[in-house]
Each structure stands twice: as structure tokens, then as C-alpha cells.
Coordinates of C-alpha atoms in Angstrom, one line a residue:
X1 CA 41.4 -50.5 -89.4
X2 CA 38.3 -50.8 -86.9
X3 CA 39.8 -52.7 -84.0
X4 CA 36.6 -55.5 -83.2
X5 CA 38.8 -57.3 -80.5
X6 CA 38.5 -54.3 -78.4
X7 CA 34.8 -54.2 -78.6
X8 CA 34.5 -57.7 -78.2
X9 CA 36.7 -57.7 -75.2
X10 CA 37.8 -54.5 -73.6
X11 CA 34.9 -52.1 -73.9
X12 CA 32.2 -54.0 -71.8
X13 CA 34.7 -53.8 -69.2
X14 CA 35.5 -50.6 -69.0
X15 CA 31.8 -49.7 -68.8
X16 CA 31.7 -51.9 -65.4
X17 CA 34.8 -50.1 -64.4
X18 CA 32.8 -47.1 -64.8
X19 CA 29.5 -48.3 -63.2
X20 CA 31.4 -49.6 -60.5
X21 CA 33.4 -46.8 -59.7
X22 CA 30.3 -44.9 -59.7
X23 CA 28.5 -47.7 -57.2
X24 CA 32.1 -47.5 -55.0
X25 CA 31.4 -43.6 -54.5
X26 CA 28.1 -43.0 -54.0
X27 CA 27.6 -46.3 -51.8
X28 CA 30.3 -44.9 -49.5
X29 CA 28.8 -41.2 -50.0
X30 CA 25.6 -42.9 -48.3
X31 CA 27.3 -44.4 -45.7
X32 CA 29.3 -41.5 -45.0
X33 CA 26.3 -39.9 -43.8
X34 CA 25.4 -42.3 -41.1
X35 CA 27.1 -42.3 -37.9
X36 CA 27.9 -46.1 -36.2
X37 CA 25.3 -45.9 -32.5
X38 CA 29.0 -46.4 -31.0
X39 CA 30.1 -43.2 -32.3
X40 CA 33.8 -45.3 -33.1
X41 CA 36.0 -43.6 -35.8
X42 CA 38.0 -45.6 -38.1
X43 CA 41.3 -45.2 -37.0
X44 CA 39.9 -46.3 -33.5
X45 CA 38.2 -49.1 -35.1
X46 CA 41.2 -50.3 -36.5
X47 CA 43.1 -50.3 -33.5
X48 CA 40.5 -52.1 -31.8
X49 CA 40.8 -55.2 -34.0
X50 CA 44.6 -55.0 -34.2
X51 CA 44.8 -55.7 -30.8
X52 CA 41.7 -58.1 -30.6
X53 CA 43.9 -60.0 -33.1
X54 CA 46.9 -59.5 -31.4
X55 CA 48.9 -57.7 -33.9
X56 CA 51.1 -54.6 -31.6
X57 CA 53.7 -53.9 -34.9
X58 CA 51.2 -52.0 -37.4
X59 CA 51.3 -48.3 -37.6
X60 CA 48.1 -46.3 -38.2
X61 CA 48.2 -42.9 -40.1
X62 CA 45.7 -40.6 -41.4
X63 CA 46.2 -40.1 -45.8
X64 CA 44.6 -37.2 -47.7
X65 CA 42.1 -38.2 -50.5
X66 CA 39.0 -40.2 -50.3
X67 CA 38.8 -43.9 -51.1
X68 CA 42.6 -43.7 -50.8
X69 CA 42.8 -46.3 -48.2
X70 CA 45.3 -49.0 -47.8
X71 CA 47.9 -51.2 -45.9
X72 CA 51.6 -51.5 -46.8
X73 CA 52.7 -54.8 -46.1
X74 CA 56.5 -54.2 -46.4
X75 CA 56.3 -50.4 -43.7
X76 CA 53.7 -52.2 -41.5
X77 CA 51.4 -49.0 -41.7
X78 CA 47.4 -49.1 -42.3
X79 CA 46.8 -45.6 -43.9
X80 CA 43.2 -44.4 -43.6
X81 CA 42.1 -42.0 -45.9
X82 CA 40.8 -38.0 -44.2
X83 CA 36.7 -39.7 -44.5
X84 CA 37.6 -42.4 -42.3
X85 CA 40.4 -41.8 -40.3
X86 CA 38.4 -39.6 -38.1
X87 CA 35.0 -39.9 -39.1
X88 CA 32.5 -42.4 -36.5
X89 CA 30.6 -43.6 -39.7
X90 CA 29.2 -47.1 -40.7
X91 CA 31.2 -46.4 -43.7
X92 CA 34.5 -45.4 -42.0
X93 CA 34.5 -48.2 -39.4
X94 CA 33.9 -50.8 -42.6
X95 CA 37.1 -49.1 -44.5
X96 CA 38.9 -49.5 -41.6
X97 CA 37.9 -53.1 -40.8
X98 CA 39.1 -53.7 -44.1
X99 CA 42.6 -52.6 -44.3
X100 CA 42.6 -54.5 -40.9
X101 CA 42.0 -57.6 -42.7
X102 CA 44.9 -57.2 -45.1
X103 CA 47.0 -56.5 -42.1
X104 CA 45.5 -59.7 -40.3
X105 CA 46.4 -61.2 -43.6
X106 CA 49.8 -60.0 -43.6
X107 CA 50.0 -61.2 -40.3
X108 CA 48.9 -64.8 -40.5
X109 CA 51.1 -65.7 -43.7
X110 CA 48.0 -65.5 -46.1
X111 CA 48.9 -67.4 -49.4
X112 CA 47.1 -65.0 -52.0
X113 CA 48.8 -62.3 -50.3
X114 CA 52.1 -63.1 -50.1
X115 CA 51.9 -64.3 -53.7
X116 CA 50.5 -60.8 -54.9
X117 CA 53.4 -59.5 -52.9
X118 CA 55.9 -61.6 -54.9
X119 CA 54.4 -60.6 -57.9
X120 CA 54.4 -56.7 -57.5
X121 CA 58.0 -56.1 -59.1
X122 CA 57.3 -58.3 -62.7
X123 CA 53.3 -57.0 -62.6
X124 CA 54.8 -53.1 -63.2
X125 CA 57.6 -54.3 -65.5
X126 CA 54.8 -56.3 -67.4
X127 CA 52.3 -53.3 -67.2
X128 CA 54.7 -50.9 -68.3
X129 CA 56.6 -52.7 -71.2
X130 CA 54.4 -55.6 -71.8
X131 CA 51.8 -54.4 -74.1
X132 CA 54.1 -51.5 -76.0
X133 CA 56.4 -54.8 -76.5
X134 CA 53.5 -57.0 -77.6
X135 CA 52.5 -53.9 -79.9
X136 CA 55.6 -53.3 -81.7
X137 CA 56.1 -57.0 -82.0
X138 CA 52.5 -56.6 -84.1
X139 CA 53.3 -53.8 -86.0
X140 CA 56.6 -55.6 -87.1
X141 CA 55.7 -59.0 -87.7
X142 CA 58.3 -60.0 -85.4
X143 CA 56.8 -63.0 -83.6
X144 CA 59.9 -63.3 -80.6
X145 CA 59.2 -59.6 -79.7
X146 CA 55.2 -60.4 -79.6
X147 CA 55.8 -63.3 -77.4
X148 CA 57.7 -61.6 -75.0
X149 CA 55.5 -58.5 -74.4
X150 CA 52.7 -60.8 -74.2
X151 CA 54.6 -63.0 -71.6
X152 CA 54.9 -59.4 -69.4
X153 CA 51.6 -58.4 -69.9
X154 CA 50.3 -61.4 -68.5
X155 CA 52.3 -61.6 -65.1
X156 CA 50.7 -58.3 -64.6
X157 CA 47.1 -59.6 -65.0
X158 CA 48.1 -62.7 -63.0
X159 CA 48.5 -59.8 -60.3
X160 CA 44.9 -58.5 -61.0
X161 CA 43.6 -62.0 -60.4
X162 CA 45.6 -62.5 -58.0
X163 CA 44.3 -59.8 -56.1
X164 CA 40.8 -60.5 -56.2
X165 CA 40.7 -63.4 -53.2
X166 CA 42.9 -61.0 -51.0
X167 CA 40.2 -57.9 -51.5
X168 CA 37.7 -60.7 -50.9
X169 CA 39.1 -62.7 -47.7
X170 CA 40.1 -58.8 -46.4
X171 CA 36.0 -57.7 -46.8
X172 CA 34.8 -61.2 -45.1
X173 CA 37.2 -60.7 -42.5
X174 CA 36.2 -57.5 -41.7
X175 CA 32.6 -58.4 -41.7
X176 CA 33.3 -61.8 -38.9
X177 CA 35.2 -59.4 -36.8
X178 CA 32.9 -56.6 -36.4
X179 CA 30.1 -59.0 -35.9
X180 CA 32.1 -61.2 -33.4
X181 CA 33.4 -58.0 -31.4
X182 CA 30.4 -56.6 -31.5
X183 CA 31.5 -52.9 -32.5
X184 CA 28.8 -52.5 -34.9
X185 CA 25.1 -53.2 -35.0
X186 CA 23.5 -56.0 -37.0
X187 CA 21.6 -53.4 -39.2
X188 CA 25.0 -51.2 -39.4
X189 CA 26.6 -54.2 -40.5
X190 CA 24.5 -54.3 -43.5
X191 CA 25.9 -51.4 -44.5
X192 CA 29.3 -52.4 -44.1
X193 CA 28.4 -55.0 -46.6
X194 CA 26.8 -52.9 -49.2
X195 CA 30.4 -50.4 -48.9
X196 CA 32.8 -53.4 -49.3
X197 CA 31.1 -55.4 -51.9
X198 CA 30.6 -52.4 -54.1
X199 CA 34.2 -51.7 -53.5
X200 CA 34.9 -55.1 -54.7
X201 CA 33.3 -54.6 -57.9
X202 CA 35.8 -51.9 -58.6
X203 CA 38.6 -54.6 -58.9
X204 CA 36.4 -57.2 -60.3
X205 CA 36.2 -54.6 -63.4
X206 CA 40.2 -54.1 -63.4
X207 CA 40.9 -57.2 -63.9
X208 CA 38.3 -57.8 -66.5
X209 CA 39.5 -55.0 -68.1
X210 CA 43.2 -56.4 -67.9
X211 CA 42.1 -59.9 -69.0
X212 CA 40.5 -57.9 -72.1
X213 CA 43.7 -56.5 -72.9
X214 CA 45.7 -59.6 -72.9
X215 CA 43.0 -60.9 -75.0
X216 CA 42.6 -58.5 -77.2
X217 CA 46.8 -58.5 -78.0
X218 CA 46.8 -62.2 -78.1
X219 CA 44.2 -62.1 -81.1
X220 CA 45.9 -59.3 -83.1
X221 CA 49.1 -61.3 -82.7
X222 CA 47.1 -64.4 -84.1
X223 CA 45.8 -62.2 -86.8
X224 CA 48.7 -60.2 -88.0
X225 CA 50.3 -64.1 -88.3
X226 CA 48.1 -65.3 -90.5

């Protein structure tokens, strides 16, 4: 049977998903290009602001990949991808500022944060078993099993919405800082910008495309019930 609840609800997100990762890449291609008038790499850029922020317990390491960038919370170690690690681009040194901020945030007790911490463990149970729970539940008619996969599946899009004012406070920190410190140029900054908020997109579009999901499962539930 043709499946209108993921039309309705899961394919226009997974074509922003696709436009955005497409924006992510070649935005940061572009910006790749140009080298900050500081000639500062991104690992040196992100030491910068760990100390201007007084943080002394956060490890930096080079990662392989592109756009592979993160900070682990629970190691204490801000991992910068092979393009910015090194590199003395506008788009390196906003990557790194970046990561900084979830480091800051890590730092400073920041409630989104330590809430998408907490909810890590049930967000890859839920991912994993939610929706083949929710499924089967379907299939069978058995409302109990239906409940409780949908249950999972939403803890793990709580995580996806969770996440989206931690990506955001980590890109407007990194924006204050580099403008307050002064380690890149007003028009370099503008960059930075374009980078970051087309990276936010990317999980703007995962957690429409979650919300989708849970949508699309809650319907067929209501469906198969009546």
C-alpha cells in the first residue's frame, strides 16, 4: 500500500537534508580557499580561545575526514578534522571556534548541553529499537508493543531537538569571541557566519527528518487502530 504519511511528512525533509548537506560542503569548500589575513590555523585558534576563556583541561587533536569535527564532553578532547586542524582558513578558524563553544559550554554547565548529554544512552536505545518496535507493533495489531517503540523513538528525537540550541549557542559563541578577540577581520567574520549557519541547517534537516518519522509511525498506528 502507497505509504502517503511518508510523503506528507518525511520526504520534504530529507530533500533539505540533501540541499543542506550540499550547502554545508560547498560553503566550507569556498571558505577553504581563503586564508584568515592572520594566517592562524584551527588548532591554534582553538587554543587561543581556550585559554582566553580560561579553560587549561581540554585536549586538542587532529581527526581524519572533512567536516568530521567535534568535542567530546566526557574525554575533554576538541578533535579538528585534517581541513582545519592545520589549515589558516576563514573556514578552519570558524570550525574551530565552534567546537570551542561546545567546550565553553561544557565548561560553564550549559543546560541544553548537559541535557543532550543525559539523553545520549535512551536517544540510541530509542533510535535503534524504537521504530522496528513501533513497526512490528503495526504489523501485529498489538497496541502495547506500538506504544512502547513509539515512546523510544521519541526520546531519540527529543535528542535531535535538543540539540539544535547547543549547535546554535556553540555557532553564536564562536562568532562573539572571534569578534571580541579580534582574531579575525570583520569581512572574515562574515564568512564564518555563512560556514556555521549552513552547518546548522544540516541539523535543522535531521531533526525534521526525525520529527517526520515519529510522525509518520504515530499515524500508521492511528490508522492500523481504526
Amino acid at each position: 500500500m502507497f505509504d502517503v504519511y511518508y510523503l506528507i511528512f518525511v520526504v520534504p525533509a530529507l530533500i533539505l537534508s540533501i540541499w543542506a548537506q550540499y550547502k554545508v560542503k560547498s560553503t566550507f569548500s569556498k571558505y577553504s580557499q581563503e586564508t584568515n589575513a592572520r594566517g592562524i590555523k584551527g588548532a591554534q585558534a582553538a587554543a587561543y580561545l581556550l585559554k582566553v576563556n580560561n579553560i587549561t583541561d581540554v585536549k586538542i587533536e587532529p581527526i581524519s575526514g572533512s567536516l568530521t569535527d567535534h568535542y567530546s564532553p566526557t574525554e575533554k578532547i576538541l578533535r579538528l578534522s585534517e581541513p582545519v586542524y592545520a589549515q589558516p582558513t576563514i573556514a578552519a578558524v570558524g570550525v574551530a571556534a565552534h567546537e570551542t563553544g561546545h567546550a565553553i559550554q561544557h565548561a560553564t554547565n550549559y543546560g541544553p548541553l548537559v541535557l543532550r548529554s543525559a539523553l545520549v544512552p535512551v536517544a540510541n536505545i530509542g533510535s535503534a529499537a524504537g521504530p522496528i518496535l513501533a513497526v512490528l507493533g503495526i504489523a501485529l495489531s498489538f497496541g502495547f508493543l506500538t506504544n512502547i517503540g513509539l515512546l523510544l523513538f521519541a526520546a531519540s528525537v527529543l535528542f535531535y531537538i535538543v540539540t539544535l540550541p547547543v549547535e546554535f549557542n556553540a555557532s553564536n559563541r564562536a562568532l562573539k569571541i572571534l569578534a571580541k578577540t579580534g582574531t579575525l577581520s570583520e569581512e572574515e567574520l562574515k564568512g564564518v557566519k555563512k560556514v556555521l549557519s549552513a552547518a546548522a541547517m544540516t541539523y535543522v534537516a535531521s531533526a525534521l527528518t526525525a520529527i517526520g518519522n515519529l510522525l509518520r509511525m504515530i499515524f500508521l498506528s492511528k490508522n492500523r487502530r481504526n
